[in-house]
Amino acid sequence: MSHADLVVVANRLPVDRDDEGGWRPSPGGLVAALEPVMRHADGAWVGWPGQPDLHVDEFDFSGMHLVPVGLSEHEVADYYEGFSNGTIWPLYHDVIAAPRYRRDWWNAYVEVNQRFADAAARAAAPNATVWVQDYQLQLVPQLVRAQRPDVTIGYFHHIPFPAYGLFSQLPWRRQVLEGLLGADVIGFQRTADASNFARAVHRQLRYETRASGIRVRNEDGTQRLALAKAFPISIDAAAYVELAQRDDIRRRAAEIRAELGNPEKIFLGVDRLDYTKGIRHRMEAIGELFDEGRLSVERATLVQVASPSRERVDAYAQLRDEIEQVVGRINGTHDTMEHTAIRYLHQAFPREEMVALYLAADVMLVTALRDGMNLVAKEYVASRTDNQGVLVLSEFAGAADELSTAIRVNPHDIEGMKDAIMDAVEMPPTEQRKRMRKLRHRVQEHDVVAWSRGFLTALARSRKANAS
Ligand code: G6P
């Protein structure tokens, strides 16, 4: 099969295996964004089916051609858990956890990136567009270009790109930069990420970097321009609005409030259980507000959904222990027979239940220490069709660049965060409405369809510019 005009390459396929050995769509927002374009362009999606040693043939699903890339148990350990999530993830999130630089992990990363690139090169029609996603596949743009100079290549980086002082720790920094520069357009969440990347390229490779692009030297001595720019990702806002207006989901929201004992204020945190999310900092702040009597469990409760993630990686297992200890300590001190300080759920929920939770929550706490974008913040906003609710948002989340009427916090500043939480508790409904309207306007105008259109338009332009 080699006739797809658009090939998306991502670590994961947009489907999960169900219990009967069939496939169901996975909940990610990227699929929703790309499905319409993919159908139109005879699209193919290259990705890992999510389980070790699962080798399946290519198949069609919901108007897309899916190309599974199998990973052995050992590759899952070294490429996915190792280099992707034990080296790059902590390094790119400002070393919140210590990155490990292991040569065997790097070797597996190179090998697996080559396999993804080969699959993409096979799937692409002549002059097709190949769109590579995220940090697990940073070498793929260059590896595809080496085989298929006819195709246009885009890369989108969903996580932060760190400052040069940190990035330069990476023993394979040049290879990674060269891998990414195989793309015609390299997209980032924030302008600051794009600048960090351009600076790293300038320092390491001495390429000329300008607003119009980075002047890349091809192997044959010719030159081309690669564009590094911010394209902040978004969500399928209309889908959240639709769910938020459904009677059964509104009833469920009321039921959640009742089940929690109808407290005056419900705080909500929704995260993958990840050390970048600032879950412990948020709990410390809430815990101290209870300690000081500024909040009481009769009147307020925090619901924390922490969905299981990357559980075999050490830092994640450690984090879980730490968080559960904090929850135990705070609840042990403050709970009564009827009320709880923190309702902690180490579980994943369907989107319907998430929207009911968003509707039930008076205050949404997004306190990431570092986050590429944070789509939960956007989901909360999109769901609040009643224009009520307060978003407390970390300045270290990409979403802070766009969601300017949220209450902004520095999650490292516990006192500041406590005051911000109390401001949220005390905010009058008129002020909530004023702020929420602006937030909603931004998310609805700039949804995920606008995002993918913006990126693909820039990609088409860059191809034209380089051809002329
Ligand atoms: C982040 C990354 C994605 C990744 C997701 C879930 O959002 O940017 O690339 O797919 O986390 O993590 P997982 O390791 O389960 O794919």
Tab-separated table of C-alpha atoms and ligand atoms in Angstrom:
chain	number	residue	atom	x	y	z
A	1	MET	CA	0.000	0.000	0.000
A	2	SER	CA	1.570	3.266	-1.060
A	3	HIS	CA	-1.125	5.694	-2.045
A	4	ALA	CA	-1.858	7.818	0.986
A	5	ASP	CA	-1.636	11.539	0.299
A	6	LEU	CA	-1.431	12.241	4.019
A	7	VAL	CA	0.454	9.967	6.402
A	8	VAL	CA	0.293	10.639	10.133
A	9	VAL	CA	3.083	9.017	12.127
A	10	ALA	CA	2.556	8.828	15.893
A	11	ASN	CA	3.823	6.571	18.657
A	12	ARG	CA	0.308	5.253	19.183
A	13	LEU	CA	-2.365	4.206	16.695
A	14	PRO	CA	-5.674	6.046	17.179
A	15	VAL	CA	-7.342	2.774	18.287
A	16	ASP	CA	-7.173	0.438	21.283
A	17	ARG	CA	-7.648	-3.305	21.372
A	18	ASP	CA	-10.964	-4.269	22.968
A	19	ASP	CA	-11.626	-7.430	25.000
A	20	GLU	CA	-12.889	-9.386	21.982
A	21	GLY	CA	-9.705	-8.747	19.987
A	22	GLY	CA	-11.405	-6.031	17.909
A	23	TRP	CA	-10.537	-2.318	17.840
A	24	ARG	CA	-12.242	0.720	19.313
A	25	PRO	CA	-11.276	4.354	18.779
A	26	SER	CA	-8.965	5.664	21.474
A	27	PRO	CA	-10.143	8.839	23.153
A	28	GLY	CA	-7.295	11.182	22.017
A	29	GLY	CA	-8.155	14.557	20.541
A	30	LEU	CA	-5.702	14.235	17.686
A	31	VAL	CA	-7.855	11.619	15.957
A	32	ALA	CA	-10.890	13.869	16.117
A	33	ALA	CA	-8.849	16.653	14.540
A	34	LEU	CA	-7.401	14.600	11.768
A	35	GLU	CA	-10.247	12.259	10.908
A	36	PRO	CA	-11.955	14.602	8.421
A	37	VAL	CA	-8.665	15.525	6.675
A	38	MET	CA	-7.567	11.906	6.697
A	39	ARG	CA	-10.748	10.715	4.999
A	40	HIS	CA	-10.439	13.411	2.375
A	41	ALA	CA	-6.752	12.728	1.659
A	42	ASP	CA	-6.944	8.948	1.603
A	43	GLY	CA	-5.009	9.080	4.834
A	44	ALA	CA	-2.867	6.497	6.578
A	45	TRP	CA	-1.857	6.440	10.263
A	46	VAL	CA	1.368	4.708	11.268
A	47	GLY	CA	1.612	3.809	14.971
A	48	TRP	CA	2.211	1.265	17.706
A	49	PRO	CA	-0.861	-0.740	18.727
A	50	GLY	CA	-0.013	-0.174	22.412
A	51	GLN	CA	0.935	-3.684	23.541
A	52	PRO	CA	4.285	-5.474	23.382
A	53	ASP	CA	4.770	-8.249	20.852
A	54	LEU	CA	1.501	-7.551	19.069
A	55	HIS	CA	2.080	-7.904	15.343
A	56	VAL	CA	-0.958	-7.161	13.226
A	57	ASP	CA	-1.446	-6.475	9.528
A	58	GLU	CA	-2.495	-3.142	8.106
A	59	PHE	CA	-6.260	-2.586	8.221
A	60	ASP	CA	-8.929	0.032	7.509
A	61	PHE	CA	-10.806	1.649	10.341
A	62	SER	CA	-13.350	4.426	10.177
A	63	GLY	CA	-12.168	5.781	6.811
A	64	MET	CA	-8.458	5.599	7.682
A	65	HIS	CA	-5.784	3.149	6.726
A	66	LEU	CA	-3.970	1.980	9.860
A	67	VAL	CA	-0.391	0.732	9.680
A	68	PRO	CA	0.648	-0.969	12.932
A	69	VAL	CA	4.321	-0.900	13.955
A	70	GLY	CA	5.065	-3.797	16.301
A	71	LEU	CA	7.387	-3.380	19.307
A	72	SER	CA	8.964	-6.237	21.203
A	73	GLU	CA	8.878	-6.368	25.004
A	74	HIS	CA	12.498	-5.255	25.015
A	75	GLU	CA	11.780	-2.312	22.690
A	76	VAL	CA	8.884	-1.183	24.844
A	77	ALA	CA	11.288	-1.152	27.795
A	78	ASP	CA	14.157	0.631	26.013
A	79	TYR	CA	12.535	2.846	23.380
A	80	TYR	CA	9.183	3.733	25.024
A	81	GLU	CA	9.693	3.485	28.788
A	82	GLY	CA	13.438	4.100	28.523
A	83	PHE	CA	14.565	6.751	26.060
A	84	SER	CA	11.149	8.367	25.425
A	85	ASN	CA	9.887	8.459	28.998
A	86	GLY	CA	13.033	8.045	31.112
A	87	THR	CA	15.307	10.393	29.119
A	88	ILE	CA	13.471	12.821	26.833
A	89	TRP	CA	10.299	13.326	28.901
A	90	PRO	CA	12.063	14.422	32.126
A	91	LEU	CA	14.769	16.386	30.254
A	92	TYR	CA	12.219	18.312	28.184
A	93	HIS	CA	10.096	19.018	31.281
A	94	ASP	CA	12.956	20.959	32.863
A	95	VAL	CA	14.454	17.990	34.725
A	96	ILE	CA	11.635	17.792	37.332
A	97	ALA	CA	12.748	14.150	37.553
A	98	ALA	CA	16.327	13.162	36.726
A	99	PRO	CA	16.788	12.031	33.098
A	100	ARG	CA	18.942	8.942	32.572
A	101	TYR	CA	21.334	8.861	29.635
A	102	ARG	CA	21.704	5.224	28.657
A	103	ARG	CA	23.348	4.183	25.418
A	104	ASP	CA	21.269	1.002	25.092
A	105	TRP	CA	18.086	3.105	25.320
A	106	TRP	CA	19.381	5.460	22.638
A	107	ASN	CA	20.222	2.542	20.342
A	108	ALA	CA	16.687	1.185	20.689
A	109	TYR	CA	15.282	4.677	19.984
A	110	VAL	CA	17.285	4.909	16.745
A	111	GLU	CA	16.197	1.434	15.669
A	112	VAL	CA	12.515	1.969	16.392
A	113	ASN	CA	12.481	5.445	14.782
A	114	GLN	CA	13.927	3.808	11.645
A	115	ARG	CA	11.097	1.254	11.670
A	116	PHE	CA	8.438	3.995	11.906
A	117	ALA	CA	10.171	5.944	9.113
A	118	ASP	CA	10.297	2.877	6.856
A	119	ALA	CA	6.582	2.245	7.379
A	120	ALA	CA	5.769	5.907	6.646
A	121	ALA	CA	7.951	5.925	3.513
A	122	ARG	CA	6.129	2.832	2.250
A	123	ALA	CA	2.671	4.243	2.954
A	124	ALA	CA	3.177	7.641	1.291
A	125	ALA	CA	1.993	8.292	-2.279
A	126	PRO	CA	4.307	10.270	-4.600
A	127	ASN	CA	4.553	13.887	-3.332
A	128	ALA	CA	2.471	13.050	-0.269
A	129	THR	CA	2.541	14.883	3.064
A	130	VAL	CA	3.950	13.047	6.085
A	131	TRP	CA	3.069	14.492	9.486
A	132	VAL	CA	5.154	13.162	12.386
A	133	GLN	CA	3.887	13.609	15.972
A	134	ASP	CA	5.826	14.131	19.154
A	135	TYR	CA	8.992	13.394	21.096
A	136	GLN	CA	9.007	9.623	20.697
A	137	LEU	CA	9.763	10.097	16.980
A	138	GLN	CA	12.220	12.989	16.701
A	139	LEU	CA	14.498	11.187	14.237
A	140	VAL	CA	11.699	10.201	11.860
A	141	PRO	CA	11.569	13.442	9.786
A	142	GLN	CA	15.163	13.074	8.613
A	143	LEU	CA	14.880	9.297	8.183
A	144	VAL	CA	11.825	9.737	5.939
A	145	ARG	CA	13.496	12.503	3.920
A	146	ALA	CA	16.516	10.279	3.256
A	147	GLN	CA	14.270	7.713	1.572
A	148	ARG	CA	11.622	9.957	0.103
A	149	PRO	CA	12.890	13.385	-0.950
A	150	ASP	CA	9.640	13.910	-2.886
A	151	VAL	CA	7.382	14.124	0.204
A	152	THR	CA	6.614	17.179	2.350
A	153	ILE	CA	7.366	16.532	6.011
A	154	GLY	CA	5.827	18.178	9.064
A	155	TYR	CA	6.630	17.529	12.706
A	156	PHE	CA	4.613	18.641	15.716
A	157	HIS	CA	6.133	18.618	19.195
A	158	HIS	CA	3.371	18.204	21.804
A	159	ILE	CA	5.573	18.736	24.860
A	160	PRO	CA	7.882	21.617	25.860
A	161	PHE	CA	11.242	22.145	24.207
A	162	PRO	CA	13.709	23.059	26.965
A	163	ALA	CA	16.159	25.944	27.241
A	164	TYR	CA	19.562	25.295	25.688
A	165	GLY	CA	21.302	24.983	29.079
A	166	LEU	CA	19.223	21.876	29.764
A	167	PHE	CA	18.920	20.511	26.235
A	168	SER	CA	22.680	20.514	25.884
A	169	GLN	CA	22.933	17.773	28.549
A	170	LEU	CA	21.686	15.279	25.964
A	171	PRO	CA	24.618	13.222	24.674
A	172	TRP	CA	22.776	12.811	21.333
A	173	ARG	CA	21.729	16.458	20.987
A	174	ARG	CA	23.098	16.888	17.465
A	175	GLN	CA	21.416	13.752	16.163
A	176	VAL	CA	18.084	14.843	17.632
A	177	LEU	CA	18.305	18.338	16.114
A	178	GLU	CA	19.291	16.918	12.740
A	179	GLY	CA	16.433	14.422	12.966
A	180	LEU	CA	13.889	17.189	13.578
A	181	LEU	CA	15.362	19.409	10.868
A	182	GLY	CA	14.415	16.764	8.317
A	183	ALA	CA	10.969	18.401	8.519
A	184	ASP	CA	9.871	21.394	6.422
A	185	VAL	CA	7.799	22.745	9.322
A	186	ILE	CA	8.571	22.002	12.984
A	187	GLY	CA	5.610	23.008	15.126
A	188	PHE	CA	5.684	23.779	18.858
A	189	GLN	CA	3.067	24.646	21.477
A	190	ARG	CA	4.514	27.983	22.592
A	191	THR	CA	6.653	30.655	20.960
A	192	ALA	CA	9.183	30.075	23.749
A	193	ASP	CA	9.545	26.399	22.704
A	194	ALA	CA	10.192	27.397	19.080
A	195	SER	CA	12.815	29.930	20.228
A	196	ASN	CA	14.537	27.372	22.451
A	197	PHE	CA	14.732	25.018	19.494
A	198	ALA	CA	16.092	27.682	17.134
A	199	ARG	CA	18.734	28.624	19.682
A	200	ALA	CA	19.806	25.006	20.135
A	201	VAL	CA	20.107	24.650	16.359
A	202	HIS	CA	22.161	27.809	16.150
A	203	ARG	CA	24.476	26.814	19.013
A	204	GLN	CA	24.955	23.208	17.952
A	205	LEU	CA	24.823	23.270	14.176
A	206	ARG	CA	25.637	26.920	13.454
A	207	TYR	CA	22.740	27.166	10.989
A	208	GLU	CA	21.459	30.627	10.284
A	209	THR	CA	18.117	31.134	12.062
A	210	ARG	CA	15.706	33.915	11.074
A	211	ALA	CA	12.004	34.618	11.450
A	212	SER	CA	11.498	33.256	7.932
A	213	GLY	CA	13.098	29.954	8.899
A	214	ILE	CA	16.248	27.990	9.558
A	215	ARG	CA	18.636	27.659	6.640
A	216	VAL	CA	19.330	23.915	6.564
A	217	ARG	CA	22.186	22.459	4.494
A	218	ASN	CA	21.146	19.332	2.631
A	219	GLU	CA	23.593	16.478	2.172
A	220	ASP	CA	24.041	17.341	-1.525
A	221	GLY	CA	25.193	20.847	-0.602
A	222	THR	CA	21.931	22.602	-1.518
A	223	GLN	CA	19.991	24.597	1.050
A	224	ARG	CA	16.355	24.805	2.119
A	225	LEU	CA	14.346	26.693	4.702
A	226	ALA	CA	12.765	24.850	7.647
A	227	LEU	CA	10.145	26.769	9.617
A	228	ALA	CA	10.089	26.458	13.446
A	229	LYS	CA	6.963	28.093	14.830
A	230	ALA	CA	4.250	27.873	17.489
A	231	PHE	CA	0.943	26.205	16.572
A	232	PRO	CA	-0.855	25.816	19.926
A	233	ILE	CA	-2.951	22.647	19.864
A	234	SER	CA	-6.579	22.581	20.934
A	235	ILE	CA	-9.568	20.307	21.461
A	236	ASP	CA	-12.721	19.330	19.615
A	237	ALA	CA	-14.628	22.074	21.455
A	238	ALA	CA	-17.976	21.387	19.758
A	239	ALA	CA	-17.957	17.791	21.026
A	240	TYR	CA	-17.568	19.051	24.614
A	241	VAL	CA	-20.320	21.629	24.176
A	242	GLU	CA	-22.636	18.928	22.889
A	243	LEU	CA	-21.921	16.639	25.842
A	244	ALA	CA	-22.298	19.497	28.319
A	245	GLN	CA	-25.783	20.200	27.012
A	246	ARG	CA	-27.011	16.621	27.292
A	247	ASP	CA	-29.688	16.137	29.991
A	248	ASP	CA	-28.268	12.849	31.235
A	249	ILE	CA	-24.823	14.436	31.706
A	250	ARG	CA	-26.262	17.460	33.513
A	251	ARG	CA	-28.212	15.103	35.772
A	252	ARG	CA	-25.032	13.156	36.416
A	253	ALA	CA	-23.268	16.394	37.419
A	254	ALA	CA	-25.974	17.121	40.004
A	255	GLU	CA	-25.741	13.533	41.206
A	256	ILE	CA	-21.961	13.855	41.675
A	257	ARG	CA	-22.484	16.956	43.817
A	258	ALA	CA	-25.117	15.161	45.889
A	259	GLU	CA	-22.897	12.099	46.323
A	260	LEU	CA	-20.156	14.351	47.649
A	261	GLY	CA	-22.604	15.733	50.237
A	262	ASN	CA	-23.501	18.899	48.308
A	263	PRO	CA	-20.500	20.918	49.461
A	264	GLU	CA	-20.524	24.633	48.668
A	265	LYS	CA	-17.359	24.334	46.632
A	266	ILE	CA	-15.955	21.435	44.653
A	267	PHE	CA	-12.363	21.672	43.442
A	268	LEU	CA	-11.308	19.399	40.612
A	269	GLY	CA	-7.953	18.117	39.376
A	270	VAL	CA	-7.750	15.859	36.305
A	271	ASP	CA	-4.367	14.562	35.212
A	272	ARG	CA	-2.417	11.561	34.076
A	273	LEU	CA	-0.537	10.559	37.210
A	274	ASP	CA	2.652	12.328	36.130
A	275	TYR	CA	5.278	14.276	38.097
A	276	THR	CA	4.987	17.177	35.661
A	277	LYS	CA	1.409	17.896	36.705
A	278	GLY	CA	2.043	19.429	40.144
A	279	ILE	CA	-0.546	17.187	41.835
A	280	ARG	CA	1.368	17.127	45.115
A	281	HIS	CA	1.842	20.932	45.155
A	282	ARG	CA	-1.889	21.409	44.657
A	283	MET	CA	-2.699	18.959	47.449
A	284	GLU	CA	-0.245	20.659	49.795
A	285	ALA	CA	-1.957	23.994	49.172
A	286	ILE	CA	-5.434	22.567	49.747
A	287	GLY	CA	-4.212	20.629	52.811
A	288	GLU	CA	-2.806	23.788	54.405
A	289	LEU	CA	-6.053	25.671	53.748
A	290	PHE	CA	-7.837	22.931	55.696
A	291	ASP	CA	-5.141	23.015	58.426
A	292	GLU	CA	-5.556	26.772	58.821
A	293	GLY	CA	-9.344	26.635	58.869
A	294	ARG	CA	-9.646	28.766	55.726
A	295	LEU	CA	-11.490	25.795	54.237
A	296	SER	CA	-13.533	23.106	56.008
A	297	VAL	CA	-14.489	19.655	54.779
A	298	GLU	CA	-18.154	20.428	55.440
A	299	ARG	CA	-17.963	23.195	52.874
A	300	ALA	CA	-15.307	22.157	50.370
A	301	THR	CA	-13.778	19.061	48.827
A	302	LEU	CA	-11.151	18.287	46.197
A	303	VAL	CA	-11.867	15.589	43.611
A	304	GLN	CA	-8.591	14.409	42.111
A	305	VAL	CA	-8.744	12.109	39.107
A	306	ALA	CA	-5.248	10.733	38.478
A	307	SER	CA	-5.359	8.317	35.569
A	308	PRO	CA	-2.785	5.521	35.593
A	309	SER	CA	0.186	6.204	33.311
A	310	ARG	CA	3.567	4.630	32.436
A	311	GLU	CA	3.361	2.551	35.569
A	312	ARG	CA	6.517	0.546	34.937
A	313	VAL	CA	8.730	3.631	34.860
A	314	ASP	CA	10.363	4.117	38.311
A	315	ALA	CA	9.626	7.827	38.705
A	316	TYR	CA	5.918	7.139	38.110
A	317	ALA	CA	5.718	4.307	40.632
A	318	GLN	CA	7.473	6.544	43.173
A	319	LEU	CA	5.148	9.443	42.468
A	320	ARG	CA	2.129	7.248	43.082
A	321	ASP	CA	3.435	6.275	46.522
A	322	GLU	CA	4.139	9.892	47.338
A	323	ILE	CA	0.722	11.184	46.264
A	324	GLU	CA	-1.104	8.414	48.071
A	325	GLN	CA	0.801	9.225	51.231
A	326	VAL	CA	-0.166	12.895	50.974
A	327	VAL	CA	-3.837	12.029	50.361
A	328	GLY	CA	-3.783	9.651	53.336
A	329	ARG	CA	-2.233	12.277	55.592
A	330	ILE	CA	-4.636	15.055	54.635
A	331	ASN	CA	-7.741	12.870	54.724
A	332	GLY	CA	-6.653	11.209	57.972
A	333	THR	CA	-6.418	14.626	59.614
A	334	HIS	CA	-9.524	16.281	58.207
A	335	ASP	CA	-12.138	13.715	57.157
A	336	THR	CA	-15.311	13.229	59.149
A	337	MET	CA	-17.686	10.285	58.942
A	338	GLU	CA	-19.660	12.224	56.327
A	339	HIS	CA	-17.137	14.379	54.519
A	340	THR	CA	-13.794	13.965	52.842
A	341	ALA	CA	-11.063	16.505	52.087
A	342	ILE	CA	-9.794	14.734	48.961
A	343	ARG	CA	-11.684	12.192	46.888
A	344	TYR	CA	-8.775	10.529	45.078
A	345	LEU	CA	-9.496	8.340	42.045
A	346	HIS	CA	-6.592	6.472	40.441
A	347	GLN	CA	-8.775	5.555	37.481
A	348	ALA	CA	-9.607	6.586	33.936
A	349	PHE	CA	-13.147	7.622	33.035
A	350	PRO	CA	-15.086	7.945	29.777
A	351	ARG	CA	-15.491	11.412	28.316
A	352	GLU	CA	-19.170	11.621	29.421
A	353	GLU	CA	-18.201	11.218	33.079
A	354	MET	CA	-15.388	13.756	32.678
A	355	VAL	CA	-17.797	16.366	31.333
A	356	ALA	CA	-20.187	15.674	34.240
A	357	LEU	CA	-17.251	16.259	36.593
A	358	TYR	CA	-16.319	19.502	34.813
A	359	LEU	CA	-19.921	20.692	35.213
A	360	ALA	CA	-19.934	19.718	38.884
A	361	ALA	CA	-16.674	21.538	39.668
A	362	ASP	CA	-16.701	25.135	40.906
A	363	VAL	CA	-12.946	25.471	40.609
A	364	MET	CA	-10.660	23.618	38.198
A	365	LEU	CA	-7.051	23.320	39.391
A	366	VAL	CA	-4.410	22.997	36.666
A	367	THR	CA	-1.131	23.426	38.522
A	368	ALA	CA	1.413	21.770	36.218
A	369	LEU	CA	5.096	22.414	36.942
A	370	ARG	CA	5.701	22.159	33.202
A	371	ASP	CA	3.212	21.160	30.494
A	372	GLY	CA	3.296	21.441	26.700
A	373	MET	CA	-0.301	22.668	26.507
A	374	ASN	CA	-2.695	21.002	29.024
A	375	LEU	CA	-5.857	20.143	27.186
A	376	VAL	CA	-7.792	19.515	30.415
A	377	ALA	CA	-7.865	23.292	30.964
A	378	LYS	CA	-9.443	23.713	27.525
A	379	GLU	CA	-11.890	20.846	28.089
A	380	TYR	CA	-13.119	22.432	31.317
A	381	VAL	CA	-13.648	25.776	29.620
A	382	ALA	CA	-15.425	24.265	26.594
A	383	SER	CA	-17.761	22.313	28.889
A	384	ARG	CA	-18.880	25.356	30.913
A	385	THR	CA	-21.713	26.382	28.614
A	386	ASP	CA	-23.259	28.069	31.690
A	387	ASN	CA	-20.267	30.485	31.813
A	388	GLN	CA	-19.722	29.622	35.460
A	389	GLY	CA	-16.726	28.046	37.195
A	390	VAL	CA	-13.192	29.315	37.768
A	391	LEU	CA	-10.028	28.041	36.122
A	392	VAL	CA	-6.844	28.239	38.206
A	393	LEU	CA	-4.012	27.803	35.724
A	394	SER	CA	-0.267	27.384	36.069
A	395	GLU	CA	1.855	29.827	34.124
A	396	PHE	CA	4.074	26.847	33.237
A	397	ALA	CA	1.340	25.226	31.116
A	398	GLY	CA	1.261	26.159	27.423
A	399	ALA	CA	-2.453	26.952	27.784
A	400	ALA	CA	-1.512	30.020	29.885
A	401	ASP	CA	-0.433	31.865	26.707
A	402	GLU	CA	-4.002	31.761	25.403
A	403	LEU	CA	-6.240	31.539	28.478
A	404	SER	CA	-5.419	34.918	29.902
A	405	THR	CA	-8.517	35.441	32.072
A	406	ALA	CA	-7.854	32.335	34.167
A	407	ILE	CA	-6.419	32.904	37.656
A	408	ARG	CA	-2.709	32.422	37.053
A	409	VAL	CA	-0.484	30.622	39.567
A	410	ASN	CA	3.119	29.647	40.118
A	411	PRO	CA	2.701	26.122	41.538
A	412	HIS	CA	6.053	26.336	43.348
A	413	ASP	CA	4.695	29.217	45.424
A	414	ILE	CA	2.392	27.420	47.870
A	415	GLU	CA	1.316	30.619	49.680
A	416	GLY	CA	0.490	32.286	46.359
A	417	MET	CA	-1.440	29.227	45.279
A	418	LYS	CA	-3.455	29.192	48.525
A	419	ASP	CA	-4.462	32.817	48.011
A	420	ALA	CA	-5.360	32.126	44.385
A	421	ILE	CA	-7.560	29.201	45.448
A	422	MET	CA	-9.339	31.425	47.993
A	423	ASP	CA	-9.809	34.114	45.325
A	424	ALA	CA	-11.429	31.458	43.158
A	425	VAL	CA	-13.678	30.360	46.042
A	426	GLU	CA	-14.804	33.916	46.653
A	427	MET	CA	-15.219	35.048	43.052
A	428	PRO	CA	-18.740	36.423	42.453
A	429	PRO	CA	-20.803	34.818	39.655
A	430	THR	CA	-20.707	37.992	37.555
A	431	GLU	CA	-16.899	37.999	37.538
A	432	GLN	CA	-16.859	34.260	36.796
A	433	ARG	CA	-19.119	34.879	33.828
A	434	LYS	CA	-16.982	37.705	32.503
A	435	ARG	CA	-13.816	35.638	32.623
A	436	MET	CA	-15.334	32.363	31.454
A	437	ARG	CA	-16.893	34.034	28.386
A	438	LYS	CA	-13.477	35.166	27.215
A	439	LEU	CA	-11.925	31.772	27.844
A	440	ARG	CA	-14.724	30.021	25.992
A	441	HIS	CA	-14.482	32.396	23.063
A	442	ARG	CA	-10.797	31.572	22.629
A	443	VAL	CA	-11.259	27.784	22.819
A	444	GLN	CA	-14.238	27.764	20.485
A	445	GLU	CA	-12.595	29.979	17.893
A	446	HIS	CA	-9.315	28.139	18.078
A	447	ASP	CA	-10.370	24.491	18.154
A	448	VAL	CA	-8.426	21.463	17.000
A	449	VAL	CA	-9.705	21.699	13.443
A	450	ALA	CA	-8.348	25.264	13.213
A	451	TRP	CA	-5.080	23.957	14.647
A	452	SER	CA	-4.596	21.191	12.078
A	453	ARG	CA	-5.684	23.487	9.256
A	454	GLY	CA	-3.149	26.113	10.387
A	455	PHE	CA	-0.324	23.605	10.502
A	456	LEU	CA	-1.115	21.935	7.184
A	457	THR	CA	-1.467	25.318	5.448
A	458	ALA	CA	1.962	26.391	6.710
A	459	LEU	CA	3.349	23.079	5.492
A	460	ALA	CA	1.882	23.487	2.001
A	461	ARG	CA	3.284	27.039	1.843
A	462	SER	CA	6.748	25.972	2.876
A	463	ARG	CA	6.789	23.304	0.203
A	464	LYS	CA	5.883	25.849	-2.434
A	465	ALA	CA	8.508	28.299	-1.169
A	466	ASN	CA	11.258	25.670	-1.247
A	467	ALA	CA	10.237	24.454	-4.699
A	468	SER	CA	10.445	27.943	-6.224
B	1	G6P	C1	1.447	13.203	26.354
B	1	G6P	C2	2.308	13.052	25.111
B	1	G6P	C3	1.675	12.094	24.117
B	1	G6P	C4	1.301	10.803	24.808
B	1	G6P	C5	0.396	11.061	26.014
B	1	G6P	C6	0.023	9.797	26.795
B	1	G6P	O1	0.295	13.932	26.056
B	1	G6P	O2	2.553	14.309	24.519
B	1	G6P	O3	2.561	11.836	23.049
B	1	G6P	O4	0.688	9.916	23.910
B	1	G6P	O5	1.077	11.942	26.891
B	1	G6P	O6	1.159	9.097	27.190
B	1	G6P	P1	1.471	7.595	26.734
B	1	G6P	O7	2.873	7.352	27.153
B	1	G6P	O8	0.464	6.763	27.470
B	1	G6P	O9	1.250	7.522	25.248
